[in-house]
PDB file of C-alpha atoms in Angstrom:
ATOM      1  CA  UNK Q   1       4.605  22.335 -10.575  1.00  0.00           C
ATOM      2  CA  UNK Q   2       1.605  21.378  -8.452  1.00  0.00           C
ATOM      3  CA  UNK Q   3       1.485  21.442  -4.637  1.00  0.00           C
ATOM      4  CA  UNK Q   4       2.435  17.757  -4.239  1.00  0.00           C
ATOM      5  CA  UNK Q   5       5.405  17.984  -6.613  1.00  0.00           C
ATOM      6  CA  UNK Q   6       6.557  21.167  -4.863  1.00  0.00           C
ATOM      7  CA  UNK Q   7       6.374  19.407  -1.493  1.00  0.00           C
ATOM      8  CA  UNK Q   8       8.491  16.497  -2.740  1.00  0.00           C
ATOM      9  CA  UNK Q   9      11.022  18.912  -4.228  1.00  0.00           C
ATOM     10  CA  UNK Q  10      11.277  20.807  -0.929  1.00  0.00           C
ATOM     11  CA  UNK Q  11      11.883  17.573   1.012  1.00  0.00           C
ATOM     12  CA  UNK Q  12      14.559  16.473  -1.452  1.00  0.00           C
ATOM     13  CA  UNK Q  13      16.300  19.871  -1.464  1.00  0.00           C
ATOM     14  CA  UNK Q  14      16.308  20.089   2.334  1.00  0.00           C
ATOM     15  CA  UNK Q  15      17.790  16.604   2.672  1.00  0.00           C
ATOM     16  CA  UNK Q  16      20.462  17.352   0.072  1.00  0.00           C
ATOM     17  CA  UNK Q  17      21.443  20.795   1.340  1.00  0.00           C
ATOM     18  CA  UNK Q  18      21.216  20.218   5.083  1.00  0.00           C
ATOM     19  CA  UNK Q  19      22.522  16.634   5.158  1.00  0.00           C
ATOM     20  CA  UNK Q  20      19.723  15.016   7.129  1.00  0.00           C
ATOM     21  CA  UNK Q  21      16.813  12.732   6.282  1.00  0.00           C
ATOM     22  CA  UNK Q  22      13.411  14.227   5.525  1.00  0.00           C
ATOM     23  CA  UNK Q  23      10.096  12.384   5.456  1.00  0.00           C
ATOM     24  CA  UNK Q  24       6.784  12.813   3.687  1.00  0.00           C
ATOM     25  CA  UNK Q  25       3.392  11.923   5.114  1.00  0.00           C
ATOM     26  CA  UNK Q  26       1.894   8.561   4.158  1.00  0.00           C
ATOM     27  CA  UNK Q  27       1.333   8.380   0.407  1.00  0.00           C
ATOM     28  CA  UNK Q  28      -1.328   6.555  -1.582  1.00  0.00           C
ATOM     29  CA  UNK Q  29      -0.696   4.924  -4.961  1.00  0.00           C
ATOM     30  CA  UNK Q  30      -1.428   8.068  -6.973  1.00  0.00           C
ATOM     31  CA  UNK Q  31       0.982  10.101  -4.857  1.00  0.00           C
ATOM     32  CA  UNK Q  32       3.664   7.421  -5.056  1.00  0.00           C
ATOM     33  CA  UNK Q  33       3.211   7.483  -8.829  1.00  0.00           C
ATOM     34  CA  UNK Q  34       3.764  11.260  -8.905  1.00  0.00           C
ATOM     35  CA  UNK Q  35       6.898  10.857  -6.809  1.00  0.00           C
ATOM     36  CA  UNK Q  36       8.201   8.159  -9.143  1.00  0.00           C
ATOM     37  CA  UNK Q  37       7.857  10.502 -12.117  1.00  0.00           C
ATOM     38  CA  UNK Q  38      10.153  13.122 -10.561  1.00  0.00           C
ATOM     39  CA  UNK Q  39      13.939  13.295 -10.567  1.00  0.00           C
ATOM     40  CA  UNK Q  40      16.087  14.480  -7.675  1.00  0.00           C
ATOM     41  CA  UNK Q  41      19.795  14.725  -6.899  1.00  0.00           C
ATOM     42  CA  UNK Q  42      19.269  12.666  -3.768  1.00  0.00           C
ATOM     43  CA  UNK Q  43      17.961   9.183  -3.121  1.00  0.00           C
ATOM     44  CA  UNK Q  44      14.542   8.424  -1.710  1.00  0.00           C
ATOM     45  CA  UNK Q  45      12.984   5.240  -0.368  1.00  0.00           C
ATOM     46  CA  UNK Q  46       9.405   4.175   0.349  1.00  0.00           C
ATOM     47  CA  UNK Q  47       8.454   2.234   3.484  1.00  0.00           C
ATOM     48  CA  UNK Q  48       5.158   1.803   5.294  1.00  0.00           C
ATOM     49  CA  UNK Q  49       6.146   0.084   8.516  1.00  0.00           C
ATOM     50  CA  UNK Q  50       6.317  -3.486   7.209  1.00  0.00           C
ATOM     51  CA  UNK Q  51       7.267  -5.291   4.012  1.00  0.00           C
ATOM     52  CA  UNK Q  52       4.511  -5.078   1.425  1.00  0.00           C
ATOM     53  CA  UNK Q  53       2.724  -2.059   2.892  1.00  0.00           C
ATOM     54  CA  UNK Q  54       0.392  -0.259   0.490  1.00  0.00           C
ATOM     55  CA  UNK Q  55       0.551   3.218   2.031  1.00  0.00           C
ATOM     56  CA  UNK Q  56       4.155   4.341   2.446  1.00  0.00           C
ATOM     57  CA  UNK Q  57       6.274   7.246   3.643  1.00  0.00           C
ATOM     58  CA  UNK Q  58       8.981   8.623   1.356  1.00  0.00           C
ATOM     59  CA  UNK Q  59      12.337   9.211   3.044  1.00  0.00           C
ATOM     60  CA  UNK Q  60      14.887  11.444   1.315  1.00  0.00           C
ATOM     61  CA  UNK Q  61      18.516  10.983   2.329  1.00  0.00           C
ATOM     62  CA  UNK Q  62      21.226   8.345   2.597  1.00  0.00           C
ATOM     63  CA  UNK Q  63      21.578   5.090   4.551  1.00  0.00           C
ATOM     64  CA  UNK Q  64      17.951   5.078   5.626  1.00  0.00           C
ATOM     65  CA  UNK Q  65      16.976   2.150   7.865  1.00  0.00           C
ATOM     66  CA  UNK Q  66      13.455   0.929   8.601  1.00  0.00           C
ATOM     67  CA  UNK Q  67      13.788   1.884  12.259  1.00  0.00           C
ATOM     68  CA  UNK Q  68      14.427   5.505  11.315  1.00  0.00           C
ATOM     69  CA  UNK Q  69      10.962   6.097   9.871  1.00  0.00           C
ATOM     70  CA  UNK Q  70       8.610   8.138  12.118  1.00  0.00           C
ATOM     71  CA  UNK Q  71       6.032   5.341  12.219  1.00  0.00           C
ATOM     72  CA  UNK Q  72       4.176   4.056  15.263  1.00  0.00           C
ATOM     73  CA  UNK Q  73       1.994   0.946  15.431  1.00  0.00           C
ATOM     74  CA  UNK Q  74      -1.098   1.068  17.631  1.00  0.00           C
ATOM     75  CA  UNK Q  75      -3.081  -2.043  18.487  1.00  0.00           C
ATOM     76  CA  UNK Q  76      -6.782  -1.336  19.074  1.00  0.00           C
ATOM     77  CA  UNK Q  77      -8.622  -4.358  20.466  1.00  0.00           C
ATOM     78  CA  UNK Q  78     -12.049  -4.967  22.033  1.00  0.00           C
ATOM     79  CA  UNK Q  79     -12.164  -4.719  25.809  1.00  0.00           C
ATOM     80  CA  UNK Q  80     -14.749  -7.543  25.843  1.00  0.00           C
ATOM     81  CA  UNK Q  81     -13.993  -9.778  22.828  1.00  0.00           C
ATOM     82  CA  UNK Q  82     -17.015 -11.997  23.502  1.00  0.00           C
ATOM     83  CA  UNK Q  83     -19.451  -9.115  22.999  1.00  0.00           C
ATOM     84  CA  UNK Q  84     -17.581  -7.232  20.286  1.00  0.00           C
ATOM     85  CA  UNK Q  85     -18.849  -6.426  16.808  1.00  0.00           C
ATOM     86  CA  UNK Q  86     -17.058  -7.977  13.863  1.00  0.00           C
ATOM     87  CA  UNK Q  87     -14.760  -5.061  13.039  1.00  0.00           C
ATOM     88  CA  UNK Q  88     -13.581  -4.229   9.532  1.00  0.00           C
ATOM     89  CA  UNK Q  89     -10.957  -1.939   8.033  1.00  0.00           C
ATOM     90  CA  UNK Q  90     -13.718   0.524   7.172  1.00  0.00           C
ATOM     91  CA  UNK Q  91     -14.927   0.551  10.774  1.00  0.00           C
ATOM     92  CA  UNK Q  92     -11.473   1.419  12.137  1.00  0.00           C
ATOM     93  CA  UNK Q  93     -10.835   4.048   9.474  1.00  0.00           C
ATOM     94  CA  UNK Q  94     -14.246   5.615   9.988  1.00  0.00           C
ATOM     95  CA  UNK Q  95     -13.692   5.934  13.739  1.00  0.00           C
ATOM     96  CA  UNK Q  96     -10.272   7.514  13.185  1.00  0.00           C
ATOM     97  CA  UNK Q  97     -11.691   9.980  10.651  1.00  0.00           C
ATOM     98  CA  UNK Q  98     -14.430  10.751  13.180  1.00  0.00           C
ATOM     99  CA  UNK Q  99     -11.718  11.965  15.555  1.00  0.00           C
ATOM    100  CA  UNK Q 100     -10.713  14.579  12.991  1.00  0.00           C
ATOM    101  CA  UNK Q 101      -7.548  12.703  11.976  1.00  0.00           C
ATOM    102  CA  UNK Q 102      -6.352  13.348   8.426  1.00  0.00           C
ATOM    103  CA  UNK Q 103      -5.808  10.349   6.164  1.00  0.00           C
ATOM    104  CA  UNK Q 104      -2.238  11.359   5.305  1.00  0.00           C
ATOM    105  CA  UNK Q 105      -1.015  10.730   8.873  1.00  0.00           C
ATOM    106  CA  UNK Q 106      -2.328   7.161   8.745  1.00  0.00           C
ATOM    107  CA  UNK Q 107      -0.766   4.220   6.958  1.00  0.00           C
ATOM    108  CA  UNK Q 108      -2.217   0.742   6.549  1.00  0.00           C
ATOM    109  CA  UNK Q 109      -4.695  -0.702   9.030  1.00  0.00           C
ATOM    110  CA  UNK Q 110      -4.272  -4.452   9.429  1.00  0.00           C
ATOM    111  CA  UNK Q 111      -7.093  -6.513  10.948  1.00  0.00           C
ATOM    112  CA  UNK Q 112      -6.231  -9.733  12.820  1.00  0.00           C
ATOM    113  CA  UNK Q 113      -8.358 -11.576  15.399  1.00  0.00           C
ATOM    114  CA  UNK Q 114     -10.805  -8.649  15.415  1.00  0.00           C
ATOM    115  CA  UNK Q 115      -8.069  -6.242  16.504  1.00  0.00           C
ATOM    116  CA  UNK Q 116      -6.768  -3.411  14.365  1.00  0.00           C
ATOM    117  CA  UNK Q 117      -3.075  -2.617  13.951  1.00  0.00           C
ATOM    118  CA  UNK Q 118      -2.948   1.042  12.985  1.00  0.00           C
ATOM    119  CA  UNK Q 119       0.191   2.434  11.341  1.00  0.00           C
ATOM    120  CA  UNK Q 120       0.492   6.164  11.928  1.00  0.00           C
ATOM    121  CA  UNK Q 121       2.969   9.010  12.236  1.00  0.00           C
ATOM    122  CA  UNK Q 122       4.616   9.310  15.644  1.00  0.00           C
ATOM    123  CA  UNK Q 123       3.177  12.810  15.956  1.00  0.00           C
ATOM    124  CA  UNK Q 124      -0.432  11.556  16.058  1.00  0.00           C
ATOM    125  CA  UNK Q 125       0.124   8.364  18.098  1.00  0.00           C
ATOM    126  CA  UNK Q 126      -0.564   9.882  21.537  1.00  0.00           C
ATOM    127  CA  UNK Q 127      -3.755  11.512  20.306  1.00  0.00           C
ATOM    128  CA  UNK Q 128      -5.032   8.160  19.007  1.00  0.00           C
ATOM    129  CA  UNK Q 129      -4.064   6.367  22.221  1.00  0.00           C
ATOM    130  CA  UNK Q 130      -5.949   8.924  24.302  1.00  0.00           C
ATOM    131  CA  UNK Q 131      -9.039   9.345  22.135  1.00  0.00           C
ATOM    132  CA  UNK Q 132      -9.807   6.152  20.215  1.00  0.00           C
ATOM    133  CA  UNK Q 133     -12.098   4.341  22.611  1.00  0.00           C
ATOM    134  CA  UNK Q 134     -14.883   2.971  20.442  1.00  0.00           C
ATOM    135  CA  UNK Q 135     -15.200   1.235  17.056  1.00  0.00           C
ATOM    136  CA  UNK Q 136     -18.838   0.927  15.921  1.00  0.00           C
ATOM    137  CA  UNK Q 137     -20.574  -0.136  19.161  1.00  0.00           C
ATOM    138  CA  UNK Q 138     -17.477  -1.845  20.563  1.00  0.00           C
ATOM    139  CA  UNK Q 139     -15.353  -0.382  23.358  1.00  0.00           C
ATOM    140  CA  UNK Q 140     -11.663  -0.794  22.524  1.00  0.00           C
ATOM    141  CA  UNK Q 141      -8.373  -0.342  24.320  1.00  0.00           C
ATOM    142  CA  UNK Q 142      -5.284   0.947  22.548  1.00  0.00           C
ATOM    143  CA  UNK Q 143      -1.608   0.237  23.109  1.00  0.00           C
ATOM    144  CA  UNK Q 144       1.674   0.799  21.315  1.00  0.00           C
ATOM    145  CA  UNK Q 145       3.319  -2.314  19.884  1.00  0.00           C
ATOM    146  CA  UNK Q 146       6.741  -2.774  18.324  1.00  0.00           C
ATOM    147  CA  UNK Q 147       5.785  -5.008  15.406  1.00  0.00           C
ATOM    148  CA  UNK Q 148       2.924  -6.756  13.708  1.00  0.00           C
ATOM    149  CA  UNK Q 149       2.377 -10.298  15.003  1.00  0.00           C
ATOM    150  CA  UNK Q 150       3.429 -12.822  12.396  1.00  0.00           C
ATOM    151  CA  UNK Q 151      -0.135 -14.087  12.006  1.00  0.00           C
ATOM    152  CA  UNK Q 152      -1.345 -10.578  11.116  1.00  0.00           C
ATOM    153  CA  UNK Q 153       0.893 -10.256   8.067  1.00  0.00           C
ATOM    154  CA  UNK Q 154      -1.104 -11.478   5.098  1.00  0.00           C
ATOM    155  CA  UNK Q 155       0.876 -13.789   2.869  1.00  0.00           C
ATOM    156  CA  UNK Q 156      -0.038 -13.828  -0.813  1.00  0.00           C
ATOM    157  CA  UNK Q 157      -1.668 -17.002  -2.085  1.00  0.00           C
ATOM    158  CA  UNK Q 158       0.141 -18.654  -4.989  1.00  0.00           C
ATOM    159  CA  UNK Q 159      -2.082 -19.614  -7.902  1.00  0.00           C
ATOM    160  CA  UNK Q 160      -1.572 -21.034 -11.362  1.00  0.00           C
ATOM    161  CA  UNK Q 161      -3.736 -19.512 -14.088  1.00  0.00           C
ATOM    162  CA  UNK Q 162      -4.278 -19.992 -17.807  1.00  0.00           C
ATOM    163  CA  UNK Q 163      -3.770 -16.902 -19.955  1.00  0.00           C
ATOM    164  CA  UNK Q 164      -3.644 -16.271 -23.688  1.00  0.00           C
ATOM    165  CA  UNK Q 165      -0.540 -14.074 -23.387  1.00  0.00           C
ATOM    166  CA  UNK Q 166       1.695 -12.215 -20.940  1.00  0.00           C
ATOM    167  CA  UNK Q 167       0.011  -8.881 -21.617  1.00  0.00           C
ATOM    168  CA  UNK Q 168      -0.981  -7.081 -18.459  1.00  0.00           C
ATOM    169  CA  UNK Q 169      -4.643  -6.709 -19.447  1.00  0.00           C
ATOM    170  CA  UNK Q 170      -4.874 -10.445 -20.112  1.00  0.00           C
ATOM    171  CA  UNK Q 171      -3.266 -11.286 -16.765  1.00  0.00           C
ATOM    172  CA  UNK Q 172      -5.524  -8.879 -14.835  1.00  0.00           C
ATOM    173  CA  UNK Q 173      -8.518 -10.440 -16.581  1.00  0.00           C
ATOM    174  CA  UNK Q 174      -7.394 -13.934 -15.549  1.00  0.00           C
ATOM    175  CA  UNK Q 175      -6.625 -12.984 -11.927  1.00  0.00           C
ATOM    176  CA  UNK Q 176      -9.936 -11.236 -11.264  1.00  0.00           C
ATOM    177  CA  UNK Q 177     -12.100 -13.157 -13.758  1.00  0.00           C
ATOM    178  CA  UNK Q 178     -13.051 -10.012 -15.655  1.00  0.00           C
ATOM    179  CA  UNK Q 179     -14.187  -9.437 -19.221  1.00  0.00           C
ATOM    180  CA  UNK Q 180     -11.932  -7.614 -21.674  1.00  0.00           C
ATOM    181  CA  UNK Q 181     -14.241  -4.594 -21.607  1.00  0.00           C
ATOM    182  CA  UNK Q 182     -14.174  -4.481 -17.786  1.00  0.00           C
ATOM    183  CA  UNK Q 183     -10.377  -4.592 -17.776  1.00  0.00           C
ATOM    184  CA  UNK Q 184     -10.239  -1.864 -20.431  1.00  0.00           C
ATOM    185  CA  UNK Q 185     -12.369   0.332 -18.149  1.00  0.00           C
ATOM    186  CA  UNK Q 186      -9.866  -0.192 -15.313  1.00  0.00           C
ATOM    187  CA  UNK Q 187      -7.031   1.075 -17.499  1.00  0.00           C
ATOM    188  CA  UNK Q 188      -9.129   3.970 -18.795  1.00  0.00           C
ATOM    189  CA  UNK Q 189      -9.977   4.941 -15.198  1.00  0.00           C
ATOM    190  CA  UNK Q 190      -6.233   4.897 -14.322  1.00  0.00           C
ATOM    191  CA  UNK Q 191      -6.667   2.212 -11.671  1.00  0.00           C
ATOM    192  CA  UNK Q 192      -3.829  -0.150 -12.645  1.00  0.00           C
ATOM    193  CA  UNK Q 193      -0.364   0.289 -11.121  1.00  0.00           C
ATOM    194  CA  UNK Q 194       2.876  -1.634 -11.511  1.00  0.00           C
ATOM    195  CA  UNK Q 195       5.325  -1.255  -8.626  1.00  0.00           C
ATOM    196  CA  UNK Q 196       3.446   1.871  -7.474  1.00  0.00           C
ATOM    197  CA  UNK Q 197       3.647   3.435 -10.941  1.00  0.00           C
ATOM    198  CA  UNK Q 198       0.522   4.117 -12.968  1.00  0.00           C
ATOM    199  CA  UNK Q 199       0.370   1.826 -16.008  1.00  0.00           C
ATOM    200  CA  UNK Q 200      -1.815   2.908 -18.925  1.00  0.00           C
ATOM    201  CA  UNK Q 201      -0.212   0.486 -21.384  1.00  0.00           C
ATOM    202  CA  UNK Q 202      -2.483  -2.546 -21.313  1.00  0.00           C
ATOM    203  CA  UNK Q 203      -0.099  -4.457 -23.600  1.00  0.00           C
ATOM    204  CA  UNK Q 204       2.765  -4.134 -21.087  1.00  0.00           C
ATOM    205  CA  UNK Q 205       4.448  -7.462 -20.286  1.00  0.00           C
ATOM    206  CA  UNK Q 206       5.105  -7.558 -16.525  1.00  0.00           C
ATOM    207  CA  UNK Q 207       8.437  -8.799 -15.236  1.00  0.00           C
ATOM    208  CA  UNK Q 208       8.892 -11.436 -12.573  1.00  0.00           C
ATOM    209  CA  UNK Q 209       8.206 -10.061  -9.077  1.00  0.00           C
ATOM    210  CA  UNK Q 210       6.339  -7.026 -10.391  1.00  0.00           C
ATOM    211  CA  UNK Q 211       3.671  -5.919  -7.912  1.00  0.00           C
ATOM    212  CA  UNK Q 212       0.412  -5.256  -9.734  1.00  0.00           C
ATOM    213  CA  UNK Q 213      -2.138  -3.130  -7.867  1.00  0.00           C
ATOM    214  CA  UNK Q 214      -5.672  -2.713  -9.220  1.00  0.00           C
ATOM    215  CA  UNK Q 215      -7.588  -0.130  -7.231  1.00  0.00           C
ATOM    216  CA  UNK Q 216     -10.898  -1.541  -6.066  1.00  0.00           C
ATOM    217  CA  UNK Q 217      -9.810  -5.130  -6.769  1.00  0.00           C
ATOM    218  CA  UNK Q 218      -6.601  -5.838  -4.870  1.00  0.00           C
ATOM    219  CA  UNK Q 219      -3.009  -6.617  -5.741  1.00  0.00           C
ATOM    220  CA  UNK Q 220      -0.838  -9.515  -6.792  1.00  0.00           C
ATOM    221  CA  UNK Q 221       2.742 -10.397  -7.636  1.00  0.00           C
ATOM    222  CA  UNK Q 222       3.487 -11.730 -11.097  1.00  0.00           C
ATOM    223  CA  UNK Q 223       5.827 -14.735 -10.859  1.00  0.00           C
ATOM    224  CA  UNK Q 224       6.206 -15.668 -14.534  1.00  0.00           C
ATOM    225  CA  UNK Q 225       5.413 -18.424 -17.024  1.00  0.00           C
ATOM    226  CA  UNK Q 226       5.405 -22.029 -15.838  1.00  0.00           C
ATOM    227  CA  UNK Q 227       4.634 -23.689 -19.173  1.00  0.00           C
ATOM    228  CA  UNK Q 228       1.926 -23.992 -21.787  1.00  0.00           C
ATOM    229  CA  UNK Q 229      -1.178 -26.055 -22.456  1.00  0.00           C
ATOM    230  CA  UNK Q 230      -1.835 -28.339 -25.412  1.00  0.00           C
ATOM    231  CA  UNK Q 231      -3.715 -25.446 -26.993  1.00  0.00           C
ATOM    232  CA  UNK Q 232      -0.650 -23.200 -26.645  1.00  0.00           C
ATOM    233  CA  UNK Q 233      -2.098 -21.069 -23.879  1.00  0.00           C
ATOM    234  CA  UNK Q 234       0.257 -19.963 -21.120  1.00  0.00           C
ATOM    235  CA  UNK Q 235       0.320 -21.367 -17.624  1.00  0.00           C
ATOM    236  CA  UNK Q 236       1.346 -18.460 -15.398  1.00  0.00           C
ATOM    237  CA  UNK Q 237       2.034 -18.152 -11.702  1.00  0.00           C
ATOM    238  CA  UNK Q 238       0.797 -15.277  -9.552  1.00  0.00           C
ATOM    239  CA  UNK Q 239       0.735 -14.549  -5.822  1.00  0.00           C
ATOM    240  CA  UNK Q 240      -2.562 -12.925  -4.906  1.00  0.00           C
ATOM    241  CA  UNK Q 241      -3.191 -10.911  -1.743  1.00  0.00           C
ATOM    242  CA  UNK Q 242      -6.618 -11.900  -0.406  1.00  0.00           C
TER     243      UNK Q 242
END
C-alpha cells in the first residue's frame, strides 16, 4: 500500500471507528482515481466547493452536506482595475505557489472579470488573505466570499458532432479534432478519465451524463446519440467546458 492509499485508509478507519467525518486535502484526477479503486466499510463523497469542480476533497462519513466541507472561497481582485494586467489561472497559481503554499491545500481557481476566486482549505485562508497582495505586476485585494457569483460558473456549451461510433476514442477525436494517433497517445499517456476514473479502454462506450476529462485538453459531458446521417454516421451531443 503506497502513502496515498494508506492516507485514505486512515481517514476511512477514523471516520468509521470514531463516528465523525474526516476530510482529505484537495485531490487531482490521478488521486481521485486511486481513491475510486479502493474499497472501504464507510461511504465517501467528493466535493470541491461548487458543482462541477475539478479538484475535490474526499469526505468520509455519513450524511455529509456541502456546507460541512472545510472549504473557503477567497476573491482576489485588482485594486485598480483600469491599470491591471490581464490575469490568468497560471498567474494566480504562480503567485500562490510563490507564497510557499502547497498545491494540495488549494482547489480550483475560477477567473471572472479579471478577478480570481480561490478555493482553499479553511486552515490556509487567513494566510492567503494576509499575504496575497500582488499577481504579476498587479496589486490585488483579497476578501472572503460565501459563493461564486453566477456569472463566474462556466456552463458547458452544447454541441452536436458527427462520429463514426460511440467508442470513447472516436468521441474524443471528434470533440478535440484530433487524429487517431494523437488520441491513442492520450490513452497511452493515461490522460483520459471518465467520472474521475482513469480509462485505458479506448473502445469504452460512454454512458449519458458521463464526465470525460482529457488532461491538457479539457473536459466534456457525453449526452448521447441524437440520430444518424445518410451515410450512417452518428450524430452525438456533448456539452463542452470551454
